[in-house]
CSV table of C-alpha atoms in Angstrom, one decimal:
chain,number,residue,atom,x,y,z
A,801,UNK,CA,37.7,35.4,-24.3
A,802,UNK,CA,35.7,34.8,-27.5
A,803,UNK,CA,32.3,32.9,-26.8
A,804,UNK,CA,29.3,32.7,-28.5
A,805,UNK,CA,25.5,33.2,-27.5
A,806,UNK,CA,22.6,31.3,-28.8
A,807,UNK,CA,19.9,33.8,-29.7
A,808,UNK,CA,16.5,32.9,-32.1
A,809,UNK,CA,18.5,34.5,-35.0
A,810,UNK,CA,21.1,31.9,-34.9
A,811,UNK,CA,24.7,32.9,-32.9
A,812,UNK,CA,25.6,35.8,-31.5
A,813,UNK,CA,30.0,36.0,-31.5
A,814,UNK,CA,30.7,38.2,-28.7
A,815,UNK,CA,34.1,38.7,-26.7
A,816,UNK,CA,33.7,38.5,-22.4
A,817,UNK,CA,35.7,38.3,-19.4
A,818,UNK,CA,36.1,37.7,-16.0
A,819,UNK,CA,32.8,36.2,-14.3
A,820,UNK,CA,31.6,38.6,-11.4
A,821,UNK,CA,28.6,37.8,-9.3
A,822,UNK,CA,25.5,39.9,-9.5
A,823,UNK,CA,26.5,41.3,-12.9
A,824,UNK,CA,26.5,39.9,-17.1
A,825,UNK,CA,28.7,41.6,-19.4
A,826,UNK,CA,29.8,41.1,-23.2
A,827,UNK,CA,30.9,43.2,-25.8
A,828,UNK,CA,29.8,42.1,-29.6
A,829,UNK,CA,32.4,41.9,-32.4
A,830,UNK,CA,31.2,42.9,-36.0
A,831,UNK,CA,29.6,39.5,-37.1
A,832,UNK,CA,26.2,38.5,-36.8
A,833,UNK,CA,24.6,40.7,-38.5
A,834,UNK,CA,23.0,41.9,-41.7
A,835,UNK,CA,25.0,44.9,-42.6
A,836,UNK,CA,26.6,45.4,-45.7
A,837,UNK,CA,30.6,46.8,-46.6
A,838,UNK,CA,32.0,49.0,-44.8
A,839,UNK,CA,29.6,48.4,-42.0
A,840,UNK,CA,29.3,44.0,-42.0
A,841,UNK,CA,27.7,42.8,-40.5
A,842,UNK,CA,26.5,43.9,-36.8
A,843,UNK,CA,27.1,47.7,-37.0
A,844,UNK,CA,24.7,48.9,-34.0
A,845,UNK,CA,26.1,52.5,-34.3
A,846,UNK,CA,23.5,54.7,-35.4
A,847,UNK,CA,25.6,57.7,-36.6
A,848,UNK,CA,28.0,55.5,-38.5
A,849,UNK,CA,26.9,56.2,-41.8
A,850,UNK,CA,24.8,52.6,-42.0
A,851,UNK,CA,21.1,52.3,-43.3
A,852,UNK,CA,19.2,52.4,-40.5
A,853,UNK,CA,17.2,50.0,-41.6
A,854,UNK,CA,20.0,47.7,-40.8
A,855,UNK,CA,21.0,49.0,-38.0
A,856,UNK,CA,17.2,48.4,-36.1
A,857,UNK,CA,17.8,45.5,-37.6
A,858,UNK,CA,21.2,44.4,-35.3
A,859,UNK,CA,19.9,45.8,-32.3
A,860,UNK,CA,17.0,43.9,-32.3
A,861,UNK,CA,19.0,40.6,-32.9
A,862,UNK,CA,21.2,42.1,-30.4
A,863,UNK,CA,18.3,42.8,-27.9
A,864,UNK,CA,17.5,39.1,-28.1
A,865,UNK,CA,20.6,38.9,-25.7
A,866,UNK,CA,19.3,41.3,-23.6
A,867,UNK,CA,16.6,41.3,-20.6
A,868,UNK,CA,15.3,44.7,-21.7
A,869,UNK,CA,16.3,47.4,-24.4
A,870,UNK,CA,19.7,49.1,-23.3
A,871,UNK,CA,20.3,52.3,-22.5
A,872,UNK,CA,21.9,54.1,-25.3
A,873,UNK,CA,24.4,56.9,-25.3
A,874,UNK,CA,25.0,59.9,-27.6
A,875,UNK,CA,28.6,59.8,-26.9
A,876,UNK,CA,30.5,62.9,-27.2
A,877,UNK,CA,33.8,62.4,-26.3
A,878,UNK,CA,33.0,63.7,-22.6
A,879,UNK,CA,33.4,62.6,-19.1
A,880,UNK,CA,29.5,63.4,-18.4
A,881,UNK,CA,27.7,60.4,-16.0
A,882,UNK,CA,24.4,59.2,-16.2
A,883,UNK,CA,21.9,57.7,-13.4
A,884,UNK,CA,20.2,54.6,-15.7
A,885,UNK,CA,18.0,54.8,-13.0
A,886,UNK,CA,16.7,57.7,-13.1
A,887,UNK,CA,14.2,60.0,-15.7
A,888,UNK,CA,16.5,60.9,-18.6
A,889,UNK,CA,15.6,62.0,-21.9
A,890,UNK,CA,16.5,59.9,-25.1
A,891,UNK,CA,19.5,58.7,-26.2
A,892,UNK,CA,21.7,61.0,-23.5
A,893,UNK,CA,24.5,63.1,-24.3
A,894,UNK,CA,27.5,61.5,-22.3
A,895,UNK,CA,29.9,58.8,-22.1
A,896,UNK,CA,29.2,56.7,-19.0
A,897,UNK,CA,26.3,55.7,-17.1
A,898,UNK,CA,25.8,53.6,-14.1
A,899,UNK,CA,23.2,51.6,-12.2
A,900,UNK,CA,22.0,49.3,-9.4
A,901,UNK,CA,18.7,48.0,-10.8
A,902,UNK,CA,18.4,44.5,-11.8
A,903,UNK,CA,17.9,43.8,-15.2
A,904,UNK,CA,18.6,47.3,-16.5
A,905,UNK,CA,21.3,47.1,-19.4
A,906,UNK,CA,23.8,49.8,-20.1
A,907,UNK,CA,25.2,50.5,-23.7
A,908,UNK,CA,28.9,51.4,-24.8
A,909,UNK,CA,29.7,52.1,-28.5
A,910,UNK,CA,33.2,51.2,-29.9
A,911,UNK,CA,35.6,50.9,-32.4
A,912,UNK,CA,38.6,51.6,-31.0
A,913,UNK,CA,38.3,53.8,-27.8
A,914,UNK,CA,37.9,51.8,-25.0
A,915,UNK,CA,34.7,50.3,-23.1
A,916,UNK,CA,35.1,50.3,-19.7
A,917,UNK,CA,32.5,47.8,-17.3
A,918,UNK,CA,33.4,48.9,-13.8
A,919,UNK,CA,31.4,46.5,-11.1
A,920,UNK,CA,31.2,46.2,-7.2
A,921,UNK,CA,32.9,43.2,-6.3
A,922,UNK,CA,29.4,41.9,-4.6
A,923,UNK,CA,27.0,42.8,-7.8
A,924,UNK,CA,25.4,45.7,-6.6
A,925,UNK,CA,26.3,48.3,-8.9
A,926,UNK,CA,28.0,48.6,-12.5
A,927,UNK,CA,29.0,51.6,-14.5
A,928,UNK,CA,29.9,51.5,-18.3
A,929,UNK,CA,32.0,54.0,-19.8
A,930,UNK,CA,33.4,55.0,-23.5
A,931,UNK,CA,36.9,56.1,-22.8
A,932,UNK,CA,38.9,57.1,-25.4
A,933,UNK,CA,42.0,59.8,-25.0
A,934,UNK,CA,39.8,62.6,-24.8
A,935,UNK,CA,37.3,61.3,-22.1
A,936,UNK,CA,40.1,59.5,-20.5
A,937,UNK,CA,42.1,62.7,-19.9
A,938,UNK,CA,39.1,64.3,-18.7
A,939,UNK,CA,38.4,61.7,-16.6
A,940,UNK,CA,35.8,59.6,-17.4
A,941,UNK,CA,36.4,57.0,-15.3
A,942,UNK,CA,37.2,58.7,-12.5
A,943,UNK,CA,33.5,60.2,-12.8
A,944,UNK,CA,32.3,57.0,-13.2
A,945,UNK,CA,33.6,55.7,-10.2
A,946,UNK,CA,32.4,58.9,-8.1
A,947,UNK,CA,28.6,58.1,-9.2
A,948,UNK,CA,29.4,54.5,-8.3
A,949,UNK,CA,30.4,55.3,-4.6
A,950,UNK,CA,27.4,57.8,-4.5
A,951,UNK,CA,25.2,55.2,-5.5
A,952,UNK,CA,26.8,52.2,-3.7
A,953,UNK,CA,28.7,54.1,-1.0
A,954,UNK,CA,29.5,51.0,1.1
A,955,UNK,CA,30.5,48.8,-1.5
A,956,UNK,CA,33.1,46.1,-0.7
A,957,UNK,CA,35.6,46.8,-3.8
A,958,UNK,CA,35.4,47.6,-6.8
A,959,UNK,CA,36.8,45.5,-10.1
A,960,UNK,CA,37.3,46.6,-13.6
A,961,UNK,CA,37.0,45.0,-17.6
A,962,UNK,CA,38.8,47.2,-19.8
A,963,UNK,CA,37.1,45.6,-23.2
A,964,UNK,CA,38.7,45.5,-27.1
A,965,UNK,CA,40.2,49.1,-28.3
A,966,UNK,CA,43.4,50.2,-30.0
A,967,UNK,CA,46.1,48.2,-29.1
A,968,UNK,CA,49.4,49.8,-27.7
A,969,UNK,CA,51.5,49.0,-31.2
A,970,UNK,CA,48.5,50.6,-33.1
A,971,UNK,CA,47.9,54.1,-31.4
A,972,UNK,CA,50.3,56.2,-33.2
A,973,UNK,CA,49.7,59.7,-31.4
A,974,UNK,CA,51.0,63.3,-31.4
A,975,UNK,CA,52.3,66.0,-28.9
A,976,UNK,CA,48.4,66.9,-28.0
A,977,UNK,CA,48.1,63.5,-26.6
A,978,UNK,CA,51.2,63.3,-25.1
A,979,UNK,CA,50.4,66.8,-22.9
A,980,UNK,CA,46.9,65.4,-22.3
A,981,UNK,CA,48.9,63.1,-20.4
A,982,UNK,CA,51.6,64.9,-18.5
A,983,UNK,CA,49.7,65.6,-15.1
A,984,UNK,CA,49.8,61.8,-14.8
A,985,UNK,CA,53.4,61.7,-13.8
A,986,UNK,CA,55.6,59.6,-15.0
A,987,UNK,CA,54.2,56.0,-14.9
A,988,UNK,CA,52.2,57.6,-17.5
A,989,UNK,CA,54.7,59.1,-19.8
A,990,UNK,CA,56.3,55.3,-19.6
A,991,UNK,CA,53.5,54.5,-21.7
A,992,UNK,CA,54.2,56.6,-24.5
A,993,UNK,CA,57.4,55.4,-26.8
A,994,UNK,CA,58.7,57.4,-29.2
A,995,UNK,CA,58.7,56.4,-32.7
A,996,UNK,CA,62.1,56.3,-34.1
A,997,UNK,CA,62.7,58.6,-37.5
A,998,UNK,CA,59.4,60.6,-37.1
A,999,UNK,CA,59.9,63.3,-34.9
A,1000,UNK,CA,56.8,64.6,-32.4
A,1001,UNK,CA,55.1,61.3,-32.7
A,1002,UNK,CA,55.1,58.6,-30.2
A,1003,UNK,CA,53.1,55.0,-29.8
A,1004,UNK,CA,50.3,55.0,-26.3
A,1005,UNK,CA,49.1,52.6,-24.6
A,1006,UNK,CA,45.3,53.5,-23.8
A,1007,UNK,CA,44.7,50.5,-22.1
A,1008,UNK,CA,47.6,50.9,-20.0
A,1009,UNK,CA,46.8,54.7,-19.2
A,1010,UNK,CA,42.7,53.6,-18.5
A,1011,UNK,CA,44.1,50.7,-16.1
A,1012,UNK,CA,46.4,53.5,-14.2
A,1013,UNK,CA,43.8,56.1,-13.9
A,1014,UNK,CA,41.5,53.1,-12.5
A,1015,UNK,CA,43.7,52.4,-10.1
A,1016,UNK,CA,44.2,55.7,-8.6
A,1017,UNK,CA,40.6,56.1,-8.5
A,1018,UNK,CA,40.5,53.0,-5.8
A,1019,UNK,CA,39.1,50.2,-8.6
A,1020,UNK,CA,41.3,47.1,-6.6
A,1021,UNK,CA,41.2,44.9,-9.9
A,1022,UNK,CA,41.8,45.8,-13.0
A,1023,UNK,CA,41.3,43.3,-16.3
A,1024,UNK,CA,42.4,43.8,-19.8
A,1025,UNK,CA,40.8,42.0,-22.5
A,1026,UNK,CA,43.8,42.2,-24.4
A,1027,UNK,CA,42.4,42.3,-27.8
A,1028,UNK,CA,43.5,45.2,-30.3
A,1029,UNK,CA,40.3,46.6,-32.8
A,1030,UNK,CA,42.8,47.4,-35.4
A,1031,UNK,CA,45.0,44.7,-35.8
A,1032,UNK,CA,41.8,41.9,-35.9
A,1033,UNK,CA,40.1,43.5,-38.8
A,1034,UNK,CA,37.9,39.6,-39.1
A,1035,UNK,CA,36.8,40.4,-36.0
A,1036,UNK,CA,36.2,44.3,-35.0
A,1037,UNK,CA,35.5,47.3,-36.6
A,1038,UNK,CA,38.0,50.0,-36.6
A,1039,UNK,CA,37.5,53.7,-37.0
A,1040,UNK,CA,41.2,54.1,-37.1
A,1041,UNK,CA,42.1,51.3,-39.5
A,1042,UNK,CA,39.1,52.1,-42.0
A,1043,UNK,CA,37.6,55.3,-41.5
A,1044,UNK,CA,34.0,54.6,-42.7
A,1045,UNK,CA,33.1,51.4,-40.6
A,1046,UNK,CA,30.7,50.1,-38.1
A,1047,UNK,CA,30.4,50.3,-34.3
A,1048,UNK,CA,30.6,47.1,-31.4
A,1049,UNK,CA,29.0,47.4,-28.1
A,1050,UNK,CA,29.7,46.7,-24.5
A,1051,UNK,CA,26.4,45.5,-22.4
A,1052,UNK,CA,26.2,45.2,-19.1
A,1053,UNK,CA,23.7,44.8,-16.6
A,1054,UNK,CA,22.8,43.1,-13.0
A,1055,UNK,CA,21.0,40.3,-12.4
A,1056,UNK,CA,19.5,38.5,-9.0
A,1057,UNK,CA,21.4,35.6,-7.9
């Protein structure tokens, strides 16, 4: 759902979901900000091709939403995991992180790949993920879930937000993708549909392949935001709609009762 938060820079439009206890979560869409075209106006992607002049300038409006600065990604495309709470170096190379500290935000970049908030059902520990095909058929969220149960090994259950991405009618893919996909069996392959006239390409749904792989990793709930990134083009960037554009975020972090 779209709601908006109240920040000293005026309102923040961000998109959320189910409320869990223990745990805040949005993801931001691309207004409220100060960027300019291709990247108005909240572009928090620092590799995007932005000036970063504007970019400081969203994340600090951003932060204003935040109890403490996020941590930040260098997202590769991977299925590496990293320990928020623990030493890392800068900006890590990897596409998931997780935590059970209080107060300690976790950052997910996006426009169109999926972000992926992964919580135990009694606010304990989170784990944020970027999961597009590539990560996803590496198993990214699998991963994530491991380092979850390490962390939190006697957690109740654990529930899932799959966040705005490429929608199921949008993701026009080729035979790579579709082999990525074939050790999944075939409620797997019933997500990809052939596209009629055009030989070795077929439609996939990447929500629907993240919230399978969830489930066989153990997550007992699973949500979908619902909301395509390229068909909304008012609302989110879209690397696969517009090439040169701007990047929306997934935060997530725990907070005391």
């Amino acid at each position: 759902m779209f709601v908006s938060l109240d920040t000293p820079d005026g309102s923040l439009p961000v998109v959320t979901g189910p409320r869990w206890p223990g745990v805040r979560y949005f993801c931001t869409t691309r207004a409220g900000g100060v960027g300019v075209a291709p990247h108005d106006t909240l572009n928090l992607g620092l590799r995007a091709g932005d000036q970063p002049d504007a970019v400081a300038e969203n994340r600090r409006r951003l932060q204003a939403a935040l109890p403490r600065p996020p941590l930040w990604l260098r997202q590769v495309h991977g299925d590496r995991v990293v320990d928020a709470d623990g030493p890392l170096e800068d900006e890590p190379a990897a596409d998931a992180a997780v935590t059970m500290t209080p107060g300690r935000p976790l950052a997910i970049m996006a426009a169109d790949c999926l972000p992926v908030l992964i919580v135990d059902a009694d606010g304990r520990a989170l784990g944020a993920a970027h999961a597009g095909w590539r990560g996803l058929a590496a198993g990214v969220l699998e991963n994530t879930v491991a380092a979850l149960r390490r962390k939190c090994a006697d957690g109740a259950a654990w529930h899932a937000w799959i966040g705005p991405g490429i929608g199921p009618a949008m993701f026009e893919v080729g035979q790579d993708v579709l082999d990525a996909f074939a050790g999944d069996g075939p409620q797997a392959q019933a997500l990809f549909h052939a596209r009629p006239g055009q030989a070795g390409k077929w439609l996939a749904d990447l929500p629907g392949l993240a919230a399978l792989r969830l489930r066989r990793a153990g997550v007992a709930v699973v949500h979908r935001s619902g909301l395509c990134t390229v068909s909304d083009p008012g609302r989110f960037f879209s690397y696969r709609r517009d090439g040169q554009t701007g990047r929306m975020a997934l935060l997530a972090w725990l907070h005391a009762a």
